[in-house]
Short mmCIF file of N, CA and C in Angstrom, two decimals:
data_model
loop_
_atom_site.label_atom_id
_atom_site.label_comp_id
_atom_site.label_asym_id
_atom_site.label_seq_id
_atom_site.Cartn_x
_atom_site.Cartn_y
_atom_site.Cartn_z
N ARG B 1 0.83 -1.20 0.00
CA ARG B 1 0.00 0.00 0.00
C ARG B 1 0.86 1.25 0.00
N ARG B 2 2.01 1.17 0.70
CA ARG B 2 2.90 2.32 0.72
C ARG B 2 3.39 2.66 -0.68
N GLU B 3 3.72 1.63 -1.46
CA GLU B 3 4.19 1.85 -2.83
C GLU B 3 3.11 2.50 -3.68
N LEU B 4 1.86 2.08 -3.50
CA LEU B 4 0.76 2.69 -4.25
C LEU B 4 0.57 4.15 -3.88
N VAL B 5 0.66 4.44 -2.59
CA VAL B 5 0.52 5.83 -2.13
C VAL B 5 1.68 6.67 -2.67
N ALA B 6 2.90 6.13 -2.64
CA ALA B 6 4.05 6.86 -3.16
C ALA B 6 3.89 7.13 -4.66
N MET B 7 3.41 6.12 -5.40
CA MET B 7 3.19 6.30 -6.83
C MET B 7 2.10 7.34 -7.08
N ALA B 8 1.04 7.32 -6.29
CA ALA B 8 -0.03 8.31 -6.44
C ALA B 8 0.48 9.71 -6.14
N GLU B 9 1.31 9.85 -5.12
CA GLU B 9 1.89 11.16 -4.81
C GLU B 9 2.78 11.66 -5.94
N GLU B 10 3.58 10.77 -6.50
CA GLU B 10 4.45 11.14 -7.62
C GLU B 10 3.62 11.56 -8.83
N ASN B 11 2.58 10.82 -9.14
CA ASN B 11 1.70 11.18 -10.26
C ASN B 11 1.01 12.51 -10.03
N ALA B 12 0.57 12.74 -8.80
CA ALA B 12 -0.07 14.02 -8.47
C ALA B 12 0.90 15.17 -8.61
N ALA B 13 2.14 14.97 -8.17
CA ALA B 13 3.15 16.03 -8.29
C ALA B 13 3.44 16.35 -9.75
N LEU B 14 3.53 15.31 -10.58
CA LEU B 14 3.75 15.53 -12.01
C LEU B 14 2.57 16.25 -12.66
N ALA B 15 1.37 15.86 -12.30
CA ALA B 15 0.18 16.51 -12.85
C ALA B 15 0.12 17.97 -12.44
N LEU B 16 0.44 18.25 -11.19
CA LEU B 16 0.44 19.63 -10.72
C LEU B 16 1.50 20.45 -11.45
N GLN B 17 2.67 19.87 -11.64
CA GLN B 17 3.74 20.56 -12.35
C GLN B 17 3.32 20.90 -13.77
N ARG B 18 2.71 19.97 -14.46
CA ARG B 18 2.23 20.23 -15.82
C ARG B 18 1.16 21.32 -15.84
N HIS B 19 0.28 21.27 -14.86
CA HIS B 19 -0.81 22.25 -14.79
C HIS B 19 -0.27 23.65 -14.52
N LEU B 20 0.74 23.75 -13.68
CA LEU B 20 1.26 25.06 -13.30
C LEU B 20 2.11 25.71 -14.38
N LEU B 21 2.65 24.92 -15.27
CA LEU B 21 3.42 25.50 -16.37
C LEU B 21 2.50 26.32 -17.26
N SER B 22 2.94 27.51 -17.60
CA SER B 22 2.14 28.30 -18.53
C SER B 22 2.19 27.64 -19.90
N SER B 23 1.27 28.00 -20.79
CA SER B 23 1.26 27.39 -22.11
C SER B 23 2.55 27.71 -22.86
N THR B 24 3.12 28.89 -22.64
CA THR B 24 4.38 29.25 -23.28
C THR B 24 5.50 28.36 -22.79
N ASP B 25 5.56 28.16 -21.49
CA ASP B 25 6.58 27.29 -20.92
C ASP B 25 6.39 25.86 -21.42
N ARG B 26 5.16 25.41 -21.49
CA ARG B 26 4.87 24.06 -21.96
C ARG B 26 5.29 23.91 -23.42
N HIS B 27 4.96 24.93 -24.22
CA HIS B 27 5.34 24.91 -25.63
C HIS B 27 6.86 24.85 -25.77
N GLN B 28 7.56 25.66 -25.00
CA GLN B 28 9.02 25.67 -25.06
C GLN B 28 9.59 24.32 -24.62
N ALA B 29 9.00 23.71 -23.60
CA ALA B 29 9.46 22.40 -23.13
C ALA B 29 9.26 21.33 -24.20
N VAL B 30 8.13 21.38 -24.89
CA VAL B 30 7.86 20.42 -25.96
C VAL B 30 8.86 20.62 -27.09
N ARG B 31 9.10 21.86 -27.46
CA ARG B 31 10.06 22.16 -28.53
C ARG B 31 11.45 21.63 -28.19
N GLU B 32 11.88 21.86 -26.96
CA GLU B 32 13.21 21.41 -26.55
C GLU B 32 13.28 19.88 -26.47
N GLU B 33 12.20 19.26 -26.04
CA GLU B 33 12.17 17.80 -26.00
C GLU B 33 12.21 17.21 -27.41
N LEU B 34 11.47 17.83 -28.36
CA LEU B 34 11.53 17.37 -29.75
C LEU B 34 12.94 17.54 -30.30
N GLN B 35 13.59 18.64 -30.00
CA GLN B 35 14.95 18.87 -30.45
C GLN B 35 15.87 17.76 -29.95
N ARG B 36 15.77 17.44 -28.68
CA ARG B 36 16.62 16.41 -28.08
C ARG B 36 16.31 15.03 -28.65
N ALA B 37 15.02 14.68 -28.69
CA ALA B 37 14.62 13.34 -29.11
C ALA B 37 14.95 13.06 -30.58
N LEU B 38 14.82 14.09 -31.43
CA LEU B 38 15.05 13.89 -32.86
C LEU B 38 16.44 14.32 -33.31
N GLY B 39 17.23 14.86 -32.38
CA GLY B 39 18.59 15.28 -32.72
C GLY B 39 18.62 16.48 -33.64
N LEU B 40 17.72 17.44 -33.42
CA LEU B 40 17.64 18.62 -34.28
C LEU B 40 18.63 19.70 -33.80
N ALA B 41 19.07 20.54 -34.71
CA ALA B 41 19.98 21.62 -34.36
C ALA B 41 19.28 22.70 -33.53
N GLU B 42 18.02 22.93 -33.81
CA GLU B 42 17.22 23.97 -33.13
C GLU B 42 15.88 23.38 -32.72
N PRO B 43 15.28 23.92 -31.66
CA PRO B 43 13.92 23.46 -31.32
C PRO B 43 12.93 23.90 -32.41
N PRO B 44 12.10 22.99 -32.90
CA PRO B 44 11.18 23.36 -33.99
C PRO B 44 9.99 24.18 -33.48
N ASP B 45 9.69 25.25 -34.20
CA ASP B 45 8.51 26.04 -33.86
C ASP B 45 7.39 25.75 -34.86
N ARG B 46 7.74 25.62 -36.13
CA ARG B 46 6.74 25.34 -37.17
C ARG B 46 6.98 23.92 -37.70
N ILE B 47 5.97 23.07 -37.55
CA ILE B 47 6.03 21.71 -38.06
C ILE B 47 4.92 21.55 -39.09
N GLU B 48 5.31 21.10 -40.28
CA GLU B 48 4.33 20.79 -41.32
C GLU B 48 4.26 19.28 -41.46
N CYS B 49 3.04 18.75 -41.41
CA CYS B 49 2.85 17.31 -41.46
C CYS B 49 1.98 16.95 -42.66
N PHE B 50 2.38 15.89 -43.37
CA PHE B 50 1.69 15.45 -44.58
C PHE B 50 1.14 14.05 -44.42
N ASP B 51 -0.04 13.83 -45.01
CA ASP B 51 -0.67 12.51 -45.02
C ASP B 51 -1.31 12.31 -46.38
N ILE B 52 -1.28 11.07 -46.86
CA ILE B 52 -1.93 10.70 -48.12
C ILE B 52 -3.15 9.87 -47.77
N SER B 53 -4.28 10.16 -48.41
CA SER B 53 -5.51 9.40 -48.16
C SER B 53 -6.14 9.02 -49.49
N THR B 54 -6.58 7.77 -49.57
CA THR B 54 -7.21 7.26 -50.78
C THR B 54 -8.58 6.69 -50.43
N ILE B 55 -9.56 7.02 -51.23
CA ILE B 55 -10.90 6.49 -51.01
C ILE B 55 -11.12 5.32 -51.95
N GLN B 56 -11.16 4.12 -51.42
CA GLN B 56 -11.40 2.88 -52.17
C GLN B 56 -10.55 2.76 -53.44
N GLY B 57 -9.26 3.07 -53.28
CA GLY B 57 -8.33 2.88 -54.39
C GLY B 57 -8.33 3.98 -55.44
N SER B 58 -9.14 5.01 -55.26
CA SER B 58 -9.14 6.13 -56.20
C SER B 58 -9.30 7.41 -55.42
N ASP B 59 -9.37 8.52 -56.11
CA ASP B 59 -9.55 9.83 -55.48
C ASP B 59 -8.53 10.06 -54.37
N THR B 60 -7.26 10.03 -54.74
CA THR B 60 -6.19 10.24 -53.78
C THR B 60 -6.04 11.73 -53.50
N VAL B 61 -5.99 12.06 -52.23
CA VAL B 61 -5.75 13.43 -51.79
C VAL B 61 -4.65 13.41 -50.73
N ALA B 62 -4.06 14.56 -50.54
CA ALA B 62 -3.05 14.70 -49.50
C ALA B 62 -3.42 15.90 -48.65
N SER B 63 -2.96 15.85 -47.42
CA SER B 63 -3.20 16.99 -46.53
C SER B 63 -1.88 17.47 -45.97
N MET B 64 -1.85 18.74 -45.66
CA MET B 64 -0.74 19.34 -44.93
C MET B 64 -1.36 20.13 -43.79
N VAL B 65 -0.96 19.79 -42.57
CA VAL B 65 -1.40 20.56 -41.41
C VAL B 65 -0.17 21.20 -40.78
N VAL B 66 -0.40 22.26 -40.04
CA VAL B 66 0.69 23.04 -39.46
C VAL B 66 0.49 23.18 -37.96
N TRP B 67 1.57 22.90 -37.24
CA TRP B 67 1.63 23.13 -35.80
C TRP B 67 2.64 24.24 -35.60
N GLN B 68 2.20 25.32 -34.97
CA GLN B 68 3.10 26.46 -34.75
C GLN B 68 2.70 27.17 -33.47
N GLY B 69 3.69 27.55 -32.71
CA GLY B 69 3.41 28.28 -31.47
C GLY B 69 2.67 27.45 -30.45
N GLY B 70 2.77 26.14 -30.54
CA GLY B 70 2.12 25.27 -29.56
C GLY B 70 0.71 24.85 -29.91
N ASP B 71 0.18 25.33 -31.04
CA ASP B 71 -1.19 25.00 -31.43
C ASP B 71 -1.24 24.68 -32.92
N MET B 72 -2.33 24.05 -33.30
CA MET B 72 -2.56 23.79 -34.72
C MET B 72 -2.95 25.12 -35.37
N LYS B 73 -2.32 25.44 -36.50
CA LYS B 73 -2.56 26.70 -37.21
C LYS B 73 -3.43 26.40 -38.43
N LYS B 74 -4.73 26.36 -38.20
CA LYS B 74 -5.67 25.90 -39.21
C LYS B 74 -5.72 26.78 -40.46
N ASP B 75 -5.35 28.04 -40.33
CA ASP B 75 -5.34 28.92 -41.51
C ASP B 75 -4.30 28.49 -42.53
N ASP B 76 -3.29 27.74 -42.10
CA ASP B 76 -2.21 27.31 -43.00
C ASP B 76 -2.41 25.89 -43.54
N TYR B 77 -3.49 25.22 -43.16
CA TYR B 77 -3.75 23.87 -43.66
C TYR B 77 -3.94 23.93 -45.17
N LYS B 78 -3.52 22.85 -45.84
CA LYS B 78 -3.72 22.75 -47.29
C LYS B 78 -4.16 21.33 -47.62
N ARG B 79 -4.97 21.24 -48.65
CA ARG B 79 -5.39 19.94 -49.19
C ARG B 79 -4.91 19.91 -50.64
N PHE B 80 -4.32 18.81 -51.05
CA PHE B 80 -3.78 18.67 -52.39
C PHE B 80 -4.51 17.54 -53.11
N LYS B 81 -4.99 17.82 -54.29
CA LYS B 81 -5.52 16.75 -55.14
C LYS B 81 -4.34 16.20 -55.93
N ILE B 82 -4.18 14.90 -55.91
CA ILE B 82 -3.06 14.28 -56.61
C ILE B 82 -3.35 14.31 -58.10
N ARG B 83 -2.43 14.89 -58.88
CA ARG B 83 -2.66 15.11 -60.30
C ARG B 83 -1.94 14.11 -61.20
N THR B 84 -0.75 13.68 -60.79
CA THR B 84 0.11 12.94 -61.72
C THR B 84 0.18 11.44 -61.44
N VAL B 85 -0.44 10.97 -60.38
CA VAL B 85 -0.32 9.57 -60.00
C VAL B 85 -1.64 8.87 -60.29
N THR B 86 -1.55 7.74 -60.97
CA THR B 86 -2.73 6.93 -61.26
C THR B 86 -2.75 5.75 -60.29
N GLY B 87 -3.90 5.49 -59.72
CA GLY B 87 -4.01 4.37 -58.79
C GLY B 87 -3.49 4.73 -57.41
N THR B 88 -3.26 3.68 -56.64
CA THR B 88 -2.82 3.87 -55.26
C THR B 88 -1.31 3.70 -55.18
N ASP B 89 -0.60 4.79 -55.12
CA ASP B 89 0.85 4.77 -54.97
C ASP B 89 1.21 5.85 -53.95
N ASP B 90 1.29 5.43 -52.70
CA ASP B 90 1.53 6.36 -51.59
C ASP B 90 2.85 7.12 -51.77
N PHE B 91 3.88 6.42 -52.23
CA PHE B 91 5.19 7.05 -52.36
C PHE B 91 5.20 8.11 -53.46
N ALA B 92 4.64 7.77 -54.62
CA ALA B 92 4.60 8.74 -55.72
C ALA B 92 3.71 9.93 -55.36
N SER B 93 2.63 9.66 -54.65
CA SER B 93 1.74 10.75 -54.22
C SER B 93 2.46 11.68 -53.25
N MET B 94 3.21 11.09 -52.31
CA MET B 94 3.96 11.90 -51.35
C MET B 94 5.02 12.73 -52.08
N GLN B 95 5.66 12.14 -53.08
CA GLN B 95 6.66 12.86 -53.85
C GLN B 95 6.03 14.05 -54.57
N GLU B 96 4.87 13.85 -55.18
CA GLU B 96 4.20 14.95 -55.88
C GLU B 96 3.85 16.09 -54.93
N VAL B 97 3.27 15.74 -53.80
CA VAL B 97 2.82 16.77 -52.86
C VAL B 97 3.98 17.55 -52.27
N LEU B 98 5.01 16.85 -51.85
CA LEU B 98 6.17 17.54 -51.27
C LEU B 98 6.86 18.42 -52.31
N THR B 99 6.95 17.93 -53.54
CA THR B 99 7.57 18.73 -54.60
C THR B 99 6.75 19.99 -54.85
N ARG B 100 5.44 19.86 -54.95
CA ARG B 100 4.58 21.02 -55.19
C ARG B 100 4.69 22.03 -54.04
N ARG B 101 4.60 21.54 -52.81
CA ARG B 101 4.61 22.44 -51.66
C ARG B 101 5.93 23.20 -51.55
N TYR B 102 7.05 22.51 -51.63
CA TYR B 102 8.31 23.18 -51.37
C TYR B 102 8.89 23.89 -52.59
N ALA B 103 8.47 23.53 -53.80
CA ALA B 103 8.82 24.33 -54.97
C ALA B 103 8.15 25.69 -54.86
N LYS B 104 6.89 25.70 -54.40
CA LYS B 104 6.19 26.98 -54.22
C LYS B 104 6.82 27.79 -53.08
N ALA B 105 7.26 27.12 -52.04
CA ALA B 105 7.92 27.83 -50.94
C ALA B 105 9.20 28.50 -51.42
N LEU B 106 9.91 27.84 -52.33
CA LEU B 106 11.13 28.44 -52.88
C LEU B 106 10.82 29.66 -53.73
N GLU B 107 9.60 29.70 -54.28
CA GLU B 107 9.17 30.87 -55.06
C GLU B 107 8.60 31.97 -54.17
N GLY B 108 8.61 31.77 -52.87
CA GLY B 108 8.15 32.78 -51.94
C GLY B 108 6.74 32.58 -51.42
N GLU B 109 6.10 31.46 -51.75
CA GLU B 109 4.73 31.20 -51.29
C GLU B 109 4.78 30.39 -50.00
N GLY B 110 4.71 31.06 -48.89
CA GLY B 110 4.67 30.39 -47.60
C GLY B 110 6.05 30.17 -47.01
N PRO B 111 6.10 30.13 -45.68
CA PRO B 111 7.39 29.95 -45.01
C PRO B 111 7.84 28.49 -45.05
N LEU B 112 9.12 28.29 -44.85
CA LEU B 112 9.64 26.93 -44.72
C LEU B 112 9.49 26.48 -43.27
N PRO B 113 9.23 25.22 -43.05
CA PRO B 113 9.05 24.73 -41.68
C PRO B 113 10.39 24.47 -40.99
N ASP B 114 10.31 24.31 -39.68
CA ASP B 114 11.47 23.91 -38.89
C ASP B 114 11.60 22.39 -38.85
N LEU B 115 10.50 21.70 -39.15
CA LEU B 115 10.49 20.24 -39.20
C LEU B 115 9.37 19.79 -40.13
N ILE B 116 9.68 18.83 -40.98
CA ILE B 116 8.67 18.21 -41.84
C ILE B 116 8.38 16.84 -41.25
N LEU B 117 7.11 16.55 -41.02
CA LEU B 117 6.71 15.27 -40.46
C LEU B 117 5.81 14.57 -41.48
N LEU B 118 6.14 13.32 -41.80
CA LEU B 118 5.36 12.55 -42.77
C LEU B 118 4.65 11.42 -42.05
N ASP B 119 3.43 11.14 -42.46
CA ASP B 119 2.70 10.00 -41.94
C ASP B 119 3.19 8.78 -42.71
N GLY B 120 3.86 7.87 -42.03
CA GLY B 120 4.36 6.67 -42.69
C GLY B 120 5.67 6.21 -42.08
N GLY B 121 6.33 5.33 -42.79
CA GLY B 121 7.55 4.73 -42.28
C GLY B 121 8.77 5.14 -43.07
N ARG B 122 9.72 4.22 -43.15
CA ARG B 122 11.00 4.48 -43.82
C ARG B 122 10.80 4.83 -45.29
N GLY B 123 9.87 4.19 -45.98
CA GLY B 123 9.65 4.47 -47.40
C GLY B 123 9.22 5.91 -47.65
N GLN B 124 8.27 6.40 -46.86
CA GLN B 124 7.82 7.79 -47.01
C GLN B 124 8.97 8.75 -46.69
N LEU B 125 9.75 8.41 -45.66
CA LEU B 125 10.88 9.26 -45.30
C LEU B 125 11.89 9.33 -46.44
N ASN B 126 12.20 8.20 -47.05
CA ASN B 126 13.16 8.19 -48.17
C ASN B 126 12.68 9.05 -49.32
N VAL B 127 11.38 9.01 -49.60
CA VAL B 127 10.81 9.87 -50.66
C VAL B 127 10.99 11.33 -50.28
N GLY B 128 10.67 11.67 -49.04
CA GLY B 128 10.81 13.06 -48.58
C GLY B 128 12.24 13.56 -48.65
N VAL B 129 13.19 12.73 -48.25
CA VAL B 129 14.60 13.10 -48.30
C VAL B 129 15.03 13.36 -49.74
N LYS B 130 14.59 12.51 -50.65
CA LYS B 130 14.94 12.67 -52.08
C LYS B 130 14.36 13.96 -52.65
N VAL B 131 13.11 14.27 -52.33
CA VAL B 131 12.49 15.51 -52.81
C VAL B 131 13.27 16.73 -52.30
N LEU B 132 13.60 16.72 -51.01
CA LEU B 132 14.34 17.86 -50.45
C LEU B 132 15.72 18.00 -51.09
N GLU B 133 16.39 16.88 -51.36
CA GLU B 133 17.68 16.94 -52.04
C GLU B 133 17.52 17.52 -53.43
N ASP B 134 16.52 17.07 -54.17
CA ASP B 134 16.30 17.56 -55.53
C ASP B 134 16.02 19.06 -55.57
N LEU B 135 15.36 19.57 -54.53
CA LEU B 135 15.02 20.99 -54.48
C LEU B 135 16.11 21.84 -53.82
N GLY B 136 17.16 21.20 -53.33
CA GLY B 136 18.21 21.94 -52.63
C GLY B 136 17.82 22.34 -51.22
N LEU B 137 16.85 21.64 -50.66
CA LEU B 137 16.37 21.94 -49.30
C LEU B 137 16.74 20.83 -48.32
N ASP B 138 17.83 20.11 -48.62
CA ASP B 138 18.18 18.97 -47.79
C ASP B 138 18.65 19.35 -46.38
N TYR B 139 18.73 20.65 -46.10
CA TYR B 139 19.07 21.11 -44.76
C TYR B 139 17.85 21.13 -43.83
N LEU B 140 16.64 21.01 -44.40
CA LEU B 140 15.43 21.00 -43.58
C LEU B 140 15.31 19.66 -42.84
N PRO B 141 15.06 19.69 -41.54
CA PRO B 141 14.85 18.43 -40.81
C PRO B 141 13.55 17.76 -41.24
N ILE B 142 13.62 16.43 -41.34
CA ILE B 142 12.47 15.65 -41.77
C ILE B 142 12.41 14.36 -40.96
N ALA B 143 11.21 13.91 -40.67
CA ALA B 143 11.01 12.65 -39.95
C ALA B 143 9.68 12.07 -40.41
N SER B 144 9.50 10.78 -40.14
CA SER B 144 8.21 10.16 -40.42
C SER B 144 7.77 9.40 -39.18
N LEU B 145 6.46 9.29 -39.02
CA LEU B 145 5.88 8.64 -37.85
C LEU B 145 4.96 7.53 -38.32
N ALA B 146 5.34 6.29 -38.02
CA ALA B 146 4.55 5.12 -38.42
C ALA B 146 3.49 4.85 -37.36
N LYS B 147 2.27 4.57 -37.83
CA LYS B 147 1.15 4.37 -36.91
C LYS B 147 1.26 3.10 -36.08
N ARG B 148 1.76 2.02 -36.68
CA ARG B 148 1.69 0.72 -36.02
C ARG B 148 2.26 0.74 -34.60
N ALA B 149 3.53 1.09 -34.47
CA ALA B 149 4.17 1.08 -33.15
C ALA B 149 4.59 2.48 -32.74
N GLU B 150 4.07 3.50 -33.43
CA GLU B 150 4.43 4.89 -33.15
C GLU B 150 5.95 5.06 -33.20
N GLU B 151 6.56 4.48 -34.25
CA GLU B 151 8.00 4.59 -34.44
C GLU B 151 8.30 5.82 -35.27
N VAL B 152 9.38 6.52 -34.89
CA VAL B 152 9.80 7.71 -35.61
C VAL B 152 11.05 7.38 -36.41
N TYR B 153 10.98 7.66 -37.70
CA TYR B 153 12.12 7.42 -38.59
C TYR B 153 12.77 8.75 -38.93
N THR B 154 14.09 8.79 -38.86
CA THR B 154 14.85 9.98 -39.23
C THR B 154 15.95 9.55 -40.19
N PRO B 155 16.43 10.48 -41.04
CA PRO B 155 17.49 10.11 -41.99
C PRO B 155 18.79 9.67 -41.30
N GLU B 156 19.02 10.16 -40.10
CA GLU B 156 20.28 9.89 -39.41
C GLU B 156 20.36 8.50 -38.78
N HIS B 157 19.22 7.83 -38.60
CA HIS B 157 19.20 6.54 -37.91
C HIS B 157 18.59 5.47 -38.80
N LEU B 158 19.27 4.33 -38.90
CA LEU B 158 18.72 3.22 -39.68
C LEU B 158 17.54 2.60 -38.96
N ALA B 159 17.66 2.42 -37.67
CA ALA B 159 16.57 1.84 -36.89
C ALA B 159 15.63 2.95 -36.46
N PRO B 160 14.35 2.64 -36.35
CA PRO B 160 13.40 3.68 -35.92
C PRO B 160 13.62 4.03 -34.45
N LEU B 161 13.29 5.27 -34.12
CA LEU B 161 13.32 5.71 -32.73
C LEU B 161 11.98 5.36 -32.10
N VAL B 162 12.02 4.73 -30.97
CA VAL B 162 10.80 4.46 -30.23
C VAL B 162 10.80 5.42 -29.06
N LEU B 163 9.99 6.46 -29.16
CA LEU B 163 9.97 7.49 -28.13
C LEU B 163 9.11 7.06 -26.96
N ASP B 164 9.53 7.45 -25.78
CA ASP B 164 8.77 7.18 -24.57
C ASP B 164 7.42 7.88 -24.70
N PRO B 165 6.31 7.14 -24.59
CA PRO B 165 4.99 7.74 -24.82
C PRO B 165 4.54 8.70 -23.72
N GLY B 166 5.23 8.75 -22.59
CA GLY B 166 4.80 9.58 -21.48
C GLY B 166 4.98 11.07 -21.69
N PRO B 167 6.18 11.51 -22.11
CA PRO B 167 6.42 12.95 -22.25
C PRO B 167 5.55 13.57 -23.34
N PRO B 168 5.42 14.90 -23.30
CA PRO B 168 4.53 15.56 -24.26
C PRO B 168 5.01 15.56 -25.71
N ALA B 169 6.31 15.45 -25.98
CA ALA B 169 6.79 15.52 -27.36
C ALA B 169 6.23 14.41 -28.24
N PRO B 170 6.32 13.13 -27.84
CA PRO B 170 5.73 12.09 -28.69
C PRO B 170 4.22 12.26 -28.86
N MET B 171 3.55 12.68 -27.80
CA MET B 171 2.11 12.91 -27.89
C MET B 171 1.81 14.05 -28.86
N THR B 172 2.69 15.06 -28.89
CA THR B 172 2.51 16.18 -29.82
C THR B 172 2.68 15.70 -31.26
N LEU B 173 3.69 14.87 -31.52
CA LEU B 173 3.88 14.34 -32.87
C LEU B 173 2.67 13.51 -33.29
N GLN B 174 2.15 12.69 -32.39
CA GLN B 174 0.98 11.87 -32.70
C GLN B 174 -0.24 12.74 -32.97
N LYS B 175 -0.39 13.79 -32.17
CA LYS B 175 -1.53 14.70 -32.35
C LYS B 175 -1.46 15.38 -33.72
N ILE B 176 -0.28 15.81 -34.12
CA ILE B 176 -0.10 16.47 -35.41
C ILE B 176 -0.39 15.49 -36.53
N ARG B 177 0.17 14.28 -36.44
CA ARG B 177 -0.04 13.25 -37.46
C ARG B 177 -1.52 12.87 -37.56
N ASP B 178 -2.18 12.70 -36.41
CA ASP B 178 -3.60 12.35 -36.41
C ASP B 178 -4.45 13.46 -37.02
N GLU B 179 -4.06 14.70 -36.79
CA GLU B 179 -4.79 15.83 -37.38
C GLU B 179 -4.62 15.84 -38.90
N ALA B 180 -3.43 15.51 -39.38
CA ALA B 180 -3.20 15.44 -40.84
C ALA B 180 -4.08 14.34 -41.44
N HIS B 181 -4.20 13.23 -40.76
CA HIS B 181 -5.03 12.13 -41.24
C HIS B 181 -6.51 12.54 -41.25
N ARG B 182 -6.95 13.18 -40.17
CA ARG B 182 -8.34 13.63 -40.07
C ARG B 182 -8.65 14.64 -41.17
N PHE B 183 -7.75 15.58 -41.40
CA PHE B 183 -7.98 16.62 -42.39
C PHE B 183 -7.99 16.05 -43.82
N ALA B 184 -7.16 15.03 -44.07
CA ALA B 184 -7.14 14.41 -45.40
C ALA B 184 -8.46 13.70 -45.68
N ILE B 185 -8.98 13.04 -44.67
CA ILE B 185 -10.24 12.31 -44.85
C ILE B 185 -11.38 13.30 -45.00
#
């Protein structure tokens, strides 16, 4: 019983600490945790996340959602109709969308993100890395988040990162990815 009481006290202290942090402090803590967990040079403030959605093998669309300043920035969301891919090809669709988005950014349409997050695994990440290299934007940090085991893939690591689900950073990545999926549907 003592162990249960001690665990309850520890949980209560953690909950109180989270509650007392202002939203700015919480946002900064999440940014710093993402920087540490993903090995980024700077804490990310603007994260753009992409998801591909197909309705019964046709009508492929992609979504881009934006997390900035600790909240979802719905004014910057975009939906892309896939123009050049026939059938269900998640990788080719991701390539088209990323190329369209960041080619326009190079022309001055919209800011570049501090982190690009893709819904998917190593394959989606490899497509994203190739697009960024082709556009000369290979300095932008990129990662992908696979739904199955919530594994994070980065170009720097062959094996996926399995982030501790307790801290707010992994939950933030999941929230952003889930919002991209919701918006695509």
